[in-house]
XYZ file of C-alpha atoms in Angstrom:
736
model
C -36.997 37.458 -8.869
C -36.313 33.345 -8.966
C -35.400 32.479 -12.496
C -37.566 29.999 -14.416
C -36.420 26.403 -15.171
C -35.838 25.751 -18.505
C -35.311 22.688 -20.792
C -32.930 22.070 -23.725
C -33.229 18.925 -25.678
C -30.105 17.462 -27.843
C -27.326 15.845 -28.727
C -23.755 16.242 -27.174
C -21.208 17.262 -29.572
C -18.378 16.999 -27.652
C -17.555 16.438 -23.420
C -14.814 19.297 -22.377
C -14.370 17.755 -19.165
C -15.766 15.254 -16.745
C -14.607 14.727 -12.939
C -15.507 10.380 -12.485
C -14.922 10.795 -8.753
C -18.332 13.096 -8.241
C -20.378 12.978 -11.875
C -19.068 16.654 -12.589
C -19.744 17.794 -16.654
C -18.804 20.386 -19.040
C -20.355 19.291 -22.124
C -21.219 20.904 -25.509
C -24.802 19.940 -26.481
C -26.224 20.662 -29.743
C -30.094 21.910 -29.509
C -30.497 22.059 -33.342
C -30.607 24.874 -35.931
C -27.086 24.733 -36.071
C -26.993 25.945 -31.809
C -24.441 25.028 -29.802
C -24.477 25.509 -25.875
C -22.499 24.738 -22.949
C -24.115 22.420 -20.234
C -22.584 22.258 -16.622
C -23.500 20.503 -13.513
C -23.371 16.819 -12.390
C -24.300 14.177 -15.602
C -22.139 11.099 -14.971
C -20.134 9.453 -17.626
C -21.440 11.540 -20.570
C -20.986 10.307 -24.141
C -20.809 12.321 -27.626
C -23.739 11.655 -29.496
C -25.622 10.674 -26.402
C -29.068 12.944 -26.445
C -30.095 14.065 -23.305
C -33.199 16.448 -22.307
C -31.793 18.907 -19.679
C -34.364 20.998 -16.978
C -31.995 23.769 -15.476
C -30.402 27.761 -15.509
C -29.071 30.063 -17.525
C -26.204 31.588 -16.066
C -22.820 33.450 -16.551
C -19.583 32.213 -15.948
C -16.647 35.040 -15.494
C -14.035 33.219 -17.534
C -16.130 30.674 -19.554
C -19.160 32.761 -20.574
C -22.550 31.954 -21.138
C -23.504 28.548 -19.714
C -26.842 25.858 -19.010
C -26.853 24.710 -15.687
C -28.446 21.585 -14.929
C -30.125 20.734 -12.530
C -32.298 17.468 -13.885
C -31.538 15.461 -16.525
C -33.445 12.731 -18.980
C -31.370 10.484 -20.921
C -32.342 9.954 -24.462
C -30.615 7.328 -26.023
C -29.475 8.628 -29.622
C -32.448 8.047 -32.197
C -30.585 8.474 -35.810
C -27.804 6.625 -37.711
C -25.691 9.382 -37.926
C -26.186 9.627 -33.639
C -25.334 6.308 -32.892
C -22.391 6.265 -35.105
C -21.102 9.137 -33.391
C -21.841 7.741 -30.194
C -19.950 4.576 -30.702
C -17.346 6.073 -32.458
C -16.413 7.646 -29.331
C -15.309 4.599 -27.837
C -17.917 4.488 -25.079
C -18.125 1.059 -25.612
C -14.835 -1.392 -25.226
C -14.107 -2.546 -28.155
C -15.693 -0.446 -30.653
C -13.665 2.273 -32.537
C -14.506 4.520 -35.123
C -14.417 1.832 -38.090
C -16.374 -0.608 -35.824
C -18.806 1.870 -35.135
C -19.314 2.081 -38.545
C -19.371 -1.289 -39.788
C -22.214 -2.171 -37.239
C -24.452 1.334 -37.850
C -23.861 -0.006 -41.783
C -25.626 -3.292 -41.054
C -28.159 -2.118 -38.436
C -28.558 1.005 -38.640
C -31.004 2.784 -36.450
C -31.899 -0.302 -35.021
C -27.701 -0.853 -33.224
C -28.845 -0.011 -30.013
C -31.824 -1.972 -29.723
C -30.107 -4.845 -31.437
C -26.667 -4.625 -28.577
C -29.235 -4.564 -25.369
C -31.307 -7.017 -26.636
C -29.535 -9.645 -29.111
C -26.027 -8.995 -28.459
C -25.887 -12.220 -31.059
C -26.143 -10.426 -34.101
C -23.362 -8.552 -33.654
C -21.368 -11.142 -34.934
C -22.695 -10.830 -38.563
C -20.950 -8.115 -38.309
C -17.034 -8.245 -40.112
C -14.173 -8.328 -37.442
C -16.474 -9.282 -34.257
C -16.270 -12.937 -32.939
C -19.644 -14.434 -31.431
C -17.631 -14.109 -28.181
C -16.925 -10.493 -28.898
C -20.975 -9.704 -29.315
C -21.560 -10.936 -26.076
C -18.397 -8.966 -24.910
C -20.046 -5.974 -26.234
C -23.458 -6.778 -25.342
C -22.745 -7.310 -21.475
C -20.607 -3.760 -21.861
C -23.562 -2.252 -23.411
C -25.958 -3.062 -20.894
C -23.388 -2.078 -18.066
C -22.993 0.794 -19.179
C -27.125 1.375 -19.375
C -27.415 0.234 -16.177
C -25.143 2.117 -14.102
C -25.661 5.231 -16.322
C -29.747 4.984 -14.419
C -28.062 4.278 -11.258
C -25.543 7.339 -11.407
C -28.628 9.449 -12.232
C -30.492 8.493 -9.407
C -27.378 8.789 -7.217
C -26.618 12.209 -8.249
C -30.565 13.271 -7.172
C -29.889 12.079 -3.873
C -26.416 13.913 -3.731
C -24.545 10.358 -3.708
C -21.221 10.354 -5.697
C -20.552 8.757 -9.383
C -17.936 7.045 -8.268
C -19.733 5.341 -5.066
C -22.583 4.613 -7.634
C -20.359 2.614 -10.024
C -18.878 0.004 -6.915
C -22.430 -0.286 -5.419
C -23.245 -1.463 -9.169
C -21.074 -3.819 -9.385
C -21.867 -5.633 -6.578
C -25.922 -5.298 -6.805
C -26.491 -5.033 -10.254
C -29.476 -4.045 -11.872
C -31.571 -4.539 -8.786
C -29.469 -2.159 -6.953
C -32.213 0.706 -6.914
C -34.728 -1.789 -5.365
C -32.175 -3.198 -2.770
C -31.371 0.455 -1.659
C -35.507 0.981 -1.646
C -35.671 -1.714 0.746
C -32.703 -0.873 2.946
C -30.757 2.222 2.325
C -28.074 1.354 4.680
C -26.597 -1.825 2.265
C -24.526 1.214 0.840
C -22.798 0.891 4.547
C -21.060 -2.559 3.331
C -17.485 -3.408 3.007
C -16.070 -2.167 -0.049
C -18.604 0.581 -1.105
C -16.469 3.176 1.414
C -19.988 5.346 1.886
C -19.628 7.988 3.558
C -22.501 7.914 6.638
C -23.157 10.671 6.974
C -24.488 10.855 3.124
C -26.077 7.575 3.522
C -28.183 8.512 6.432
C -29.379 11.383 4.702
C -30.148 9.474 1.941
C -32.345 6.960 3.749
C -34.452 9.603 5.586
C -35.310 11.069 2.371
C -36.236 7.949 1.294
C -38.989 7.731 4.734
C -36.478 6.177 7.150
C -37.733 6.881 10.709
C -35.006 8.303 12.861
C -35.347 5.512 15.013
C -35.750 2.720 12.255
C -33.877 -0.689 13.881
C -31.910 -0.632 10.267
C -30.481 2.706 11.193
C -29.894 2.175 14.678
C -27.994 -0.850 13.935
C -25.861 0.435 10.697
C -24.644 3.646 13.413
C -23.255 1.051 15.589
C -21.767 -0.789 12.588
C -20.447 2.323 11.216
C -19.318 4.044 14.500
C -16.885 0.587 15.063
C -15.657 0.906 11.585
C -14.928 4.285 11.674
C -12.994 3.727 14.749
C -10.924 1.350 12.550
C -9.604 3.843 10.416
C -8.296 5.047 14.002
C -6.513 2.070 14.844
C -9.047 0.626 17.061
C -9.234 -3.022 17.244
C -12.270 -2.997 19.498
C -14.205 -0.142 21.622
C -15.529 0.226 24.681
C -19.027 -0.864 25.048
C -20.136 2.483 27.071
C -18.371 4.850 24.332
C -19.988 2.724 21.435
C -23.655 3.377 22.814
C -22.802 7.053 24.166
C -20.854 7.868 20.296
C -23.560 6.183 18.308
C -26.107 7.973 20.385
C -24.793 11.415 19.569
C -24.260 10.101 15.974
C -28.226 9.622 15.396
C -29.515 11.252 18.556
C -31.395 8.544 19.933
C -31.179 7.488 23.538
C -28.793 5.160 25.019
C -31.988 2.752 25.035
C -32.490 2.562 21.804
C -28.860 1.920 21.059
C -28.543 -1.171 23.270
C -31.767 -2.584 21.570
C -30.014 -2.450 18.562
C -26.422 -3.830 19.735
C -28.412 -6.573 21.341
C -30.089 -7.511 18.024
C -26.885 -7.674 16.531
C -24.922 -9.085 19.014
C -27.731 -12.033 18.957
C -27.393 -12.162 14.944
C -23.269 -12.602 15.359
C -22.802 -9.142 13.688
C -20.974 -8.159 17.020
C -18.631 -9.414 19.297
C -18.896 -8.956 23.178
C -15.926 -9.772 25.364
C -14.325 -8.272 28.646
C -10.491 -7.080 28.948
C -9.397 -6.065 32.416
C -13.066 -5.752 33.998
C -14.626 -3.578 30.792
C -16.924 -4.691 28.533
C -15.919 -3.978 24.655
C -17.616 -4.599 21.485
C -15.857 -5.653 18.301
C -16.691 -6.540 14.989
C -16.282 -10.172 14.572
C -13.567 -9.905 12.165
C -11.439 -8.051 14.406
C -12.086 -9.848 17.307
C -11.101 -13.271 15.303
C -7.953 -11.931 14.303
C -6.987 -10.274 17.959
C -7.722 -14.252 19.143
C -6.394 -16.538 16.822
C -3.036 -14.111 16.714
C -2.762 -14.491 20.394
C -3.250 -18.477 20.547
C -0.794 -18.347 17.388
C 1.813 -16.667 18.710
C 2.120 -18.484 22.040
C 1.378 -21.693 20.699
C 5.239 -20.367 18.900
C 6.465 -19.732 22.019
C 6.570 -22.623 22.966
C 7.987 -24.649 20.397
C 11.795 -24.600 21.475
C 14.183 -26.009 18.870
C 17.735 -27.633 19.876
C 20.827 -26.160 20.046
C 22.355 -27.670 16.593
C 25.791 -29.404 16.982
C 28.556 -26.378 17.043
C 26.391 -23.966 16.765
C 29.107 -21.604 17.671
C 31.637 -22.542 15.174
C 28.530 -22.041 13.027
C 27.989 -18.411 13.701
C 31.784 -17.496 13.549
C 31.555 -18.878 10.698
C 28.738 -16.771 9.480
C 30.666 -13.559 10.894
C 33.754 -14.527 9.245
C 32.084 -14.674 5.250
C 30.353 -11.436 5.863
C 33.438 -9.346 8.101
C 32.092 -8.632 10.426
C 32.385 -9.128 14.225
C 29.362 -9.545 16.142
C 28.264 -7.387 19.419
C 27.067 -9.825 22.254
C 23.965 -8.440 21.431
C 23.937 -9.568 17.880
C 25.572 -12.491 18.476
C 22.679 -13.423 21.163
C 19.967 -12.891 18.884
C 21.318 -15.058 16.277
C 21.395 -17.626 18.419
C 17.868 -16.992 19.727
C 17.012 -17.723 15.657
C 18.189 -20.472 15.590
C 16.390 -22.212 18.745
C 13.582 -20.559 18.524
C 9.992 -20.622 17.378
C 9.299 -17.518 17.468
C 11.715 -14.118 18.137
C 10.764 -9.945 17.698
C 13.796 -8.260 16.924
C 13.827 -4.761 17.429
C 15.700 -1.427 17.451
C 16.547 2.336 15.973
C 18.669 2.915 13.400
C 22.311 2.104 13.680
C 21.864 -0.728 16.129
C 22.385 -3.451 13.356
C 18.812 -5.148 12.466
C 20.620 -5.657 8.639
C 23.430 -7.147 9.787
C 21.806 -9.316 12.129
C 19.147 -10.363 9.390
C 21.574 -11.037 7.286
C 23.539 -13.379 10.360
C 20.401 -14.974 10.811
C 19.647 -15.625 6.802
C 23.540 -17.219 6.740
C 22.962 -19.395 9.663
C 19.234 -20.837 8.639
C 20.824 -21.345 4.946
C 23.992 -23.316 6.826
C 21.015 -25.434 8.925
C 20.012 -26.052 5.808
C 16.763 -24.423 6.184
C 14.393 -23.054 3.899
C 13.675 -19.062 4.378
C 10.875 -17.059 3.109
C 11.152 -13.041 3.463
C 8.154 -10.365 2.907
C 8.000 -7.454 4.236
C 4.827 -4.891 4.453
C 4.434 -2.516 1.397
C 6.474 -3.391 -2.332
C 9.121 -0.384 -1.046
C 9.908 -2.316 2.399
C 10.205 -5.452 -0.068
C 12.352 -4.086 -2.288
C 14.453 -2.948 0.218
C 14.762 -6.068 2.011
C 15.667 -7.870 -0.605
C 18.424 -5.453 -1.598
C 20.153 -5.376 1.819
C 20.053 -9.210 2.373
C 20.616 -9.985 -1.504
C 17.476 -12.706 -1.065
C 14.134 -12.197 -2.555
C 11.452 -11.030 -0.956
C 8.113 -10.374 -1.720
C 4.884 -8.506 0.109
C 2.910 -10.606 2.415
C -0.097 -9.776 0.350
C 2.129 -11.732 -2.372
C 3.840 -13.971 0.333
C 0.080 -15.529 0.985
C -1.386 -14.688 -2.782
C -3.469 -12.591 -2.372
C -6.616 -12.806 -5.086
C -10.165 -12.088 -5.615
C -13.199 -13.974 -4.953
C -14.650 -13.614 -8.700
C -18.486 -13.935 -7.224
C -18.261 -11.501 -3.935
C -15.768 -9.224 -5.292
C -13.534 -9.730 -2.103
C -10.130 -10.406 -1.694
C -8.873 -13.975 -0.157
C -5.697 -15.494 0.366
C -4.595 -18.559 -1.006
C -2.217 -19.204 1.338
C -4.024 -20.365 4.629
C -4.079 -23.306 6.876
C -5.274 -25.637 4.193
C -2.432 -24.460 1.911
C 0.271 -23.526 3.832
C 3.533 -21.926 3.541
C 5.890 -24.061 2.046
C 9.274 -22.792 3.906
C 10.831 -24.052 7.628
C 11.374 -20.507 8.031
C 9.423 -16.548 7.518
C 10.695 -13.555 8.503
C 9.006 -10.426 8.076
C 10.490 -6.684 8.059
C 9.177 -2.972 8.943
C 6.739 -5.301 11.505
C 5.325 -1.974 12.724
C 3.501 -1.544 10.250
C 1.628 -4.643 10.096
C -1.894 -4.659 11.807
C -3.446 -7.075 13.661
C -5.803 -8.722 10.742
C -2.834 -9.297 8.282
C -0.702 -10.920 11.327
C -3.632 -13.039 11.440
C -3.382 -14.068 8.057
C 0.009 -14.343 7.908
C -0.003 -16.620 11.409
C -2.698 -18.757 9.479
C -0.101 -19.597 6.549
C 2.506 -20.498 8.475
C 2.232 -24.461 9.974
C 2.939 -25.222 13.236
C 6.897 -26.520 13.740
C 8.315 -23.527 11.685
C 10.068 -20.464 13.032
C 8.901 -17.121 12.736
C 11.096 -13.654 12.954
C 9.500 -10.883 13.298
C 11.872 -7.580 12.781
C 10.767 -3.934 13.457
C 11.050 -0.681 15.249
C 7.892 0.203 17.521
C 8.890 4.076 17.703
C 7.935 4.401 13.972
C 4.275 5.637 13.642
C 1.641 2.345 13.962
C 0.160 0.643 11.014
C -2.842 2.132 9.244
C -5.532 -0.385 10.277
C -6.752 -1.624 13.290
C -4.306 -2.685 16.236
C -0.471 -2.403 16.638
C 0.627 -6.023 16.991
C 3.933 -5.755 16.958
C 4.245 -2.665 19.805
C 1.554 -5.150 22.056
C 4.227 -7.925 21.579
C 6.727 -6.607 22.828
C 5.262 -4.250 25.325
C 3.459 -8.257 26.606
C 7.020 -9.783 27.661
C 6.332 -13.267 26.947
C 7.664 -13.865 23.221
C 11.314 -14.579 23.085
C 12.706 -10.645 21.981
C 16.141 -9.563 20.875
C 16.460 -5.489 21.533
C 18.954 -3.749 20.038
C 20.869 -0.882 21.657
C 23.898 -0.298 20.892
C 24.676 2.264 18.068
C 27.652 0.871 16.188
C 30.628 3.764 15.594
C 30.351 4.160 12.055
C 26.586 4.741 12.694
C 27.901 7.421 14.910
C 29.105 9.748 12.126
C 26.339 9.931 10.564
C 23.925 13.010 12.173
C 20.676 11.287 10.676
C 21.297 7.989 13.110
C 21.926 10.514 15.748
C 19.612 12.876 15.178
C 16.898 10.287 15.155
C 17.916 8.915 18.512
C 18.355 12.406 19.921
C 14.347 13.258 18.644
C 13.403 9.387 20.014
C 14.304 10.505 23.447
C 12.768 13.698 23.185
C 15.743 15.707 22.515
C 15.882 18.221 20.285
C 17.836 17.332 17.039
C 21.628 18.821 15.721
C 20.335 21.685 13.518
C 23.364 23.876 13.382
C 26.102 21.181 11.608
C 26.708 21.956 8.265
C 29.460 19.173 7.195
C 27.426 16.050 8.136
C 23.974 14.203 6.276
C 21.511 15.932 8.399
C 21.160 19.520 7.137
C 18.399 22.497 9.054
C 17.277 25.216 6.120
C 15.594 27.859 8.188
C 12.238 29.780 6.473
C 9.951 31.711 7.872
C 7.794 31.922 5.192
C 5.684 28.919 3.787
C 6.054 30.765 -0.296
C 10.133 30.826 0.918
C 9.939 27.154 2.297
C 7.959 25.870 -1.366
C 10.845 28.213 -3.064
C 13.414 26.417 -1.875
C 12.100 23.194 -2.003
C 11.926 23.593 -6.089
C 15.457 24.796 -6.245
C 16.792 21.941 -4.085
C 14.241 19.343 -6.191
C 15.589 20.899 -9.933
C 19.005 22.831 -9.498
C 20.663 22.704 -6.022
C 21.080 18.778 -5.157
C 21.039 17.622 -9.207
C 23.853 20.232 -10.083
C 26.218 20.508 -6.631
C 25.525 17.111 -5.398
C 25.245 14.792 -8.306
C 21.206 14.144 -6.612
C 19.226 13.143 -9.378
C 15.786 14.506 -8.851
C 14.137 10.913 -9.086
C 16.174 9.899 -6.099
C 14.813 12.767 -4.294
C 11.290 12.226 -2.108
C 10.156 14.987 -0.271
C 7.888 14.744 2.509
C 5.680 16.423 4.500
C 3.399 15.851 7.528
C 0.160 17.069 6.057
C -1.844 17.287 3.030
C -3.153 20.303 3.196
C -1.619 23.899 3.287
C 0.924 25.330 1.021
C 3.878 23.478 2.428
C 1.330 20.649 2.264
C 1.597 17.183 -0.723
C -1.108 18.549 -2.727
C 0.866 21.856 -3.180
C 3.986 20.339 -3.649
C 2.479 17.847 -6.073
C 1.768 20.758 -8.427
C 4.925 22.835 -8.234
C 7.321 20.060 -8.133
C 4.983 18.666 -11.413
C 4.956 21.951 -13.177
C 8.918 22.022 -12.110
C 10.170 18.917 -13.106
C 7.722 17.388 -15.792
C 5.867 20.248 -17.434
C 3.345 20.412 -20.363
C 4.744 19.120 -23.613
C 3.567 18.478 -27.031
C 5.102 15.367 -26.552
C 3.699 14.635 -23.570
C 0.033 13.416 -23.208
C -2.227 14.269 -20.024
C -5.646 13.059 -18.934
C -6.962 15.244 -16.675
C -8.501 13.481 -13.373
C -10.670 15.437 -10.418
C -8.084 18.032 -9.851
C -5.162 16.799 -11.076
C -3.542 16.617 -14.337
C -1.818 13.386 -14.637
C 0.935 12.966 -17.471
C 2.939 11.339 -18.757
C 6.723 11.361 -17.380
C 5.244 11.667 -13.559
C 6.130 10.195 -10.349
C 2.783 8.532 -9.077
C 1.584 6.262 -5.790
C -0.769 3.454 -5.716
C -3.060 4.265 -2.985
C -5.482 1.097 -2.229
C -4.921 -2.172 -2.346
C -5.868 -3.469 -5.878
C -5.651 -7.534 -6.447
C -7.138 -8.071 -9.463
C -5.226 -5.488 -11.875
C -2.991 -6.847 -14.241
C 0.687 -6.500 -14.732
C 3.465 -8.022 -16.588
C 7.270 -7.632 -16.622
C 8.747 -5.096 -18.728
C 11.250 -7.809 -20.517
C 7.339 -9.756 -21.119
C 8.601 -12.327 -19.107
C 6.102 -13.139 -16.413
C 2.770 -12.154 -16.114
C 0.643 -11.711 -12.766
C -2.212 -9.510 -10.872
C -1.813 -7.074 -7.977
C -1.012 -3.550 -6.878
C -0.782 -2.478 -3.758
C -0.925 0.818 -1.171
C 2.257 2.751 -1.450
C 3.817 1.161 -4.756
C 5.278 4.393 -6.269
C 6.234 4.263 -10.459
C 6.294 6.834 -13.511
C 4.092 7.295 -15.968
C 4.697 5.598 -19.610
C 1.668 5.728 -21.629
C -1.531 7.443 -21.808
C -4.133 6.616 -24.540
C -6.781 9.109 -25.127
C -8.465 6.902 -27.484
C -8.334 3.553 -25.372
C -9.113 5.607 -22.097
C -6.060 4.199 -20.509
C -3.149 5.031 -18.303
C 0.177 2.491 -18.389
C 2.294 3.128 -15.234
C 5.730 1.281 -14.654
C 6.611 0.146 -11.390
C 10.212 -1.033 -11.210
C 10.092 -3.901 -13.569
C 6.468 -4.296 -13.886
C 4.028 -2.173 -16.260
C 0.297 -1.818 -15.583
C -2.616 -0.243 -17.191
C -5.447 1.668 -15.775
C -8.594 2.402 -16.857
C -9.595 5.911 -16.666
C -12.145 5.205 -14.344
C -9.524 3.372 -12.060
C -7.771 6.371 -11.998
C -8.922 7.827 -8.220
C -6.599 4.792 -7.004
C -3.399 7.019 -8.219
C -1.873 10.218 -6.660
C 1.110 11.987 -7.481
C 4.411 10.633 -5.679
C 6.726 13.883 -6.178
C 5.627 14.807 -2.130
C 3.991 12.452 -0.102
C 3.117 12.337 3.681
C 5.250 10.789 6.197
C 2.767 8.353 6.882
C 3.165 7.109 3.157
C 6.713 6.641 3.352
C 7.055 4.047 5.599
C 8.734 1.375 5.454
C 10.457 2.643 2.605
C 14.087 4.251 2.123
C 15.627 7.241 -0.310
C 18.768 8.292 -0.984
C 17.923 12.037 -0.180
C 14.666 13.133 2.041
C 13.322 16.601 2.216
C 11.373 17.810 4.612
C 9.139 20.425 5.216
C 8.733 21.706 8.896
C 5.888 24.134 8.853
C 2.554 23.928 10.313
C -0.129 21.436 10.865
C -2.331 19.592 13.859
C -1.175 18.377 17.156
C -1.498 14.760 15.655
C 0.720 14.704 12.336
C 3.262 17.514 14.202
C 4.244 14.877 16.528
C 7.476 12.640 17.790
C 6.889 9.855 16.088
C 6.291 11.355 12.342
C 9.589 13.373 13.024
C 11.066 10.325 13.928
C 9.956 8.213 11.239
C 10.306 10.894 8.472
C 14.796 11.478 9.828
C 15.176 7.447 9.200
C 13.904 7.403 5.977
C 16.303 9.169 4.224
C 19.823 6.934 3.638
C 22.597 9.572 2.360
C 20.903 13.031 3.157
C 18.222 14.299 5.189
C 16.999 18.423 4.657
C 14.493 20.073 7.111
C 12.921 22.790 6.029
C 11.084 25.520 7.279
C 10.804 26.584 11.202
C 12.977 25.886 14.057
C 9.637 26.180 16.426
C 8.183 23.496 14.536
C 10.397 20.854 14.934
C 10.711 21.734 18.608
C 7.156 21.396 18.602
C 7.398 17.635 17.019
C 10.494 16.843 19.095
C 7.938 17.992 22.448
C 4.704 16.076 21.003
C 5.041 12.729 22.679
C 1.367 11.958 23.121
C 0.107 9.151 21.061
C -3.906 8.309 19.574
C -4.256 5.341 22.532
C -5.426 2.123 20.339
C -8.080 0.168 22.237
C -6.059 -3.346 21.927
C -6.420 -6.367 23.423
C -3.699 -7.929 21.870
C -1.438 -7.233 25.063
C -3.173 -8.264 27.506
C -4.571 -11.512 25.475
C -0.787 -12.568 25.399
C -0.185 -11.661 28.981
C -3.408 -13.976 29.876
C -4.924 -10.947 31.591
C -8.249 -10.907 29.482
C -10.333 -10.597 32.217
């Protein structure tokens, strides 16, 4: 027998749990007569004191007992002065705490919320509220009301609360009206909405299967989705076939949609090696611009400075190094070339070359800027050179357009970098769009030196420009192949080269810097990692836990980063009365936790821990420690080396635990000790490039825990997902 729906009405007395990602919440609802019931369901942004009319069914949970499962709800703003006081006192509005709430309600009584919405300037009548603060409170209140209304609309259509927040910031109070007109606006850049959810939403709103808006959105989605696989473009026939399958329409309908997009300049069609290909305009522009600028740099040739050999000998003497023939030639090239690529594996002297080039350019009285793709890579570059290095984003002064919310770089052709030479390390991590932005900011007639190892993992973004540049054969290149005697003493270095050649690494040596610890059960792998991090390495080898980085090829499974992070948090930073916590999604953030920023945030404010400076921008891959959690202010503070950034609780989807991280996330970093799990995963993840990259992250000690068979699989798996990129062909002049 089907249970009939019931309706409950009351005020929220407590918020037990809420998930900011999907809007799921567990509430205590006061329904009158002193009775309180537990309500669960999708109830975005609930606040104590808020009134709800909830439609749903009763159920009994095995652990939590009787509860009311909400299927629909209507928000009823607090009505009485006491309800309004409870509502505002819960800090639902930024800038209003319990004391301020009491003063506001004392002044305006049960008309408080009407005043806040319609006449917020009157809040200045309350002691402690300036005209400016009154305006800010009014704007925040209207934002809350509008956003909650949108969240309820999204929840009704199974769209996430997080998407509602991003969409509201982009379109404001007109969002619902605009989406009825074109639901596929949710596919705009920056909203990151899954196509399947948006398509279902559109069909619910009455969009036909062959509607032009749907067809065009499908085409653009296929191209955008494939950027995540590293493709700069797709062959036309593959794009048509993929879109046709995605939205179940015929190829002719897709072709007609493509023509409309081409006419509207929302797509670009080109020919590469005789094949018709299709780009998103920004990718086509980035690739063609990189081609023209790199060829322009390659044509530049500076006269050899007088006494160059003497200068190189002086550099060698000052550093106490005898350069090999390869290294000497590379330093000479840096003095005379407009662009120089430097590549080589571990132990081949890339750092030695970098320092020698920096010293030489200094003797030539040339100003040089150093950069790397991530904060950790930039920090490492600073450490090995002794010179200040920055991320490419900071070098180019990334900023946010206040009107569009989109990122742009202050440094470009009209406001170029003030330098005679730019050196970029870890170039294998740089995608084609970031390279284009960098090239725009370097004036003609300057030097560009790019350093990297193409055998490491490719960029997360589209293209593989460093690999394309090397393979083109048209740009000046210094290839370092000699492994120096000191490096030959390191099994980390030698095993990295073995793996890169497709040879099984040496796993039996027990007195070097590379250890293999065999475990045949997943739980044994996890237990050993726990013991290594908590006792064995700190006590026996003097390695503090914060200088040990656990890596895994995968996020999933018991030996994946998800479970490893939960285990390591419990072992290294257990719950304590002295440490505040905040649950967000499936993870509990705790003071003292090691965390990582997982997306670029260009407008988050940071300040130096010594108070000497303030700036903006925390970037993907930055790792820090949670210094403080403030439940009252709903903020969490992370210290990144010497910078401190504060996050609103709604921004916690930008952080994830970093006791363990994927090999992909470790790119550009170096750690005293790396523990690598070799257990299981997809063939895409159990690859030679993943194993090679993981090995080269360790500076002093590498420990592989798991199965020898998995190490063998990774060593043998040299398959790399083919990336559709045209930079190599364009540099060679073989575009058509």
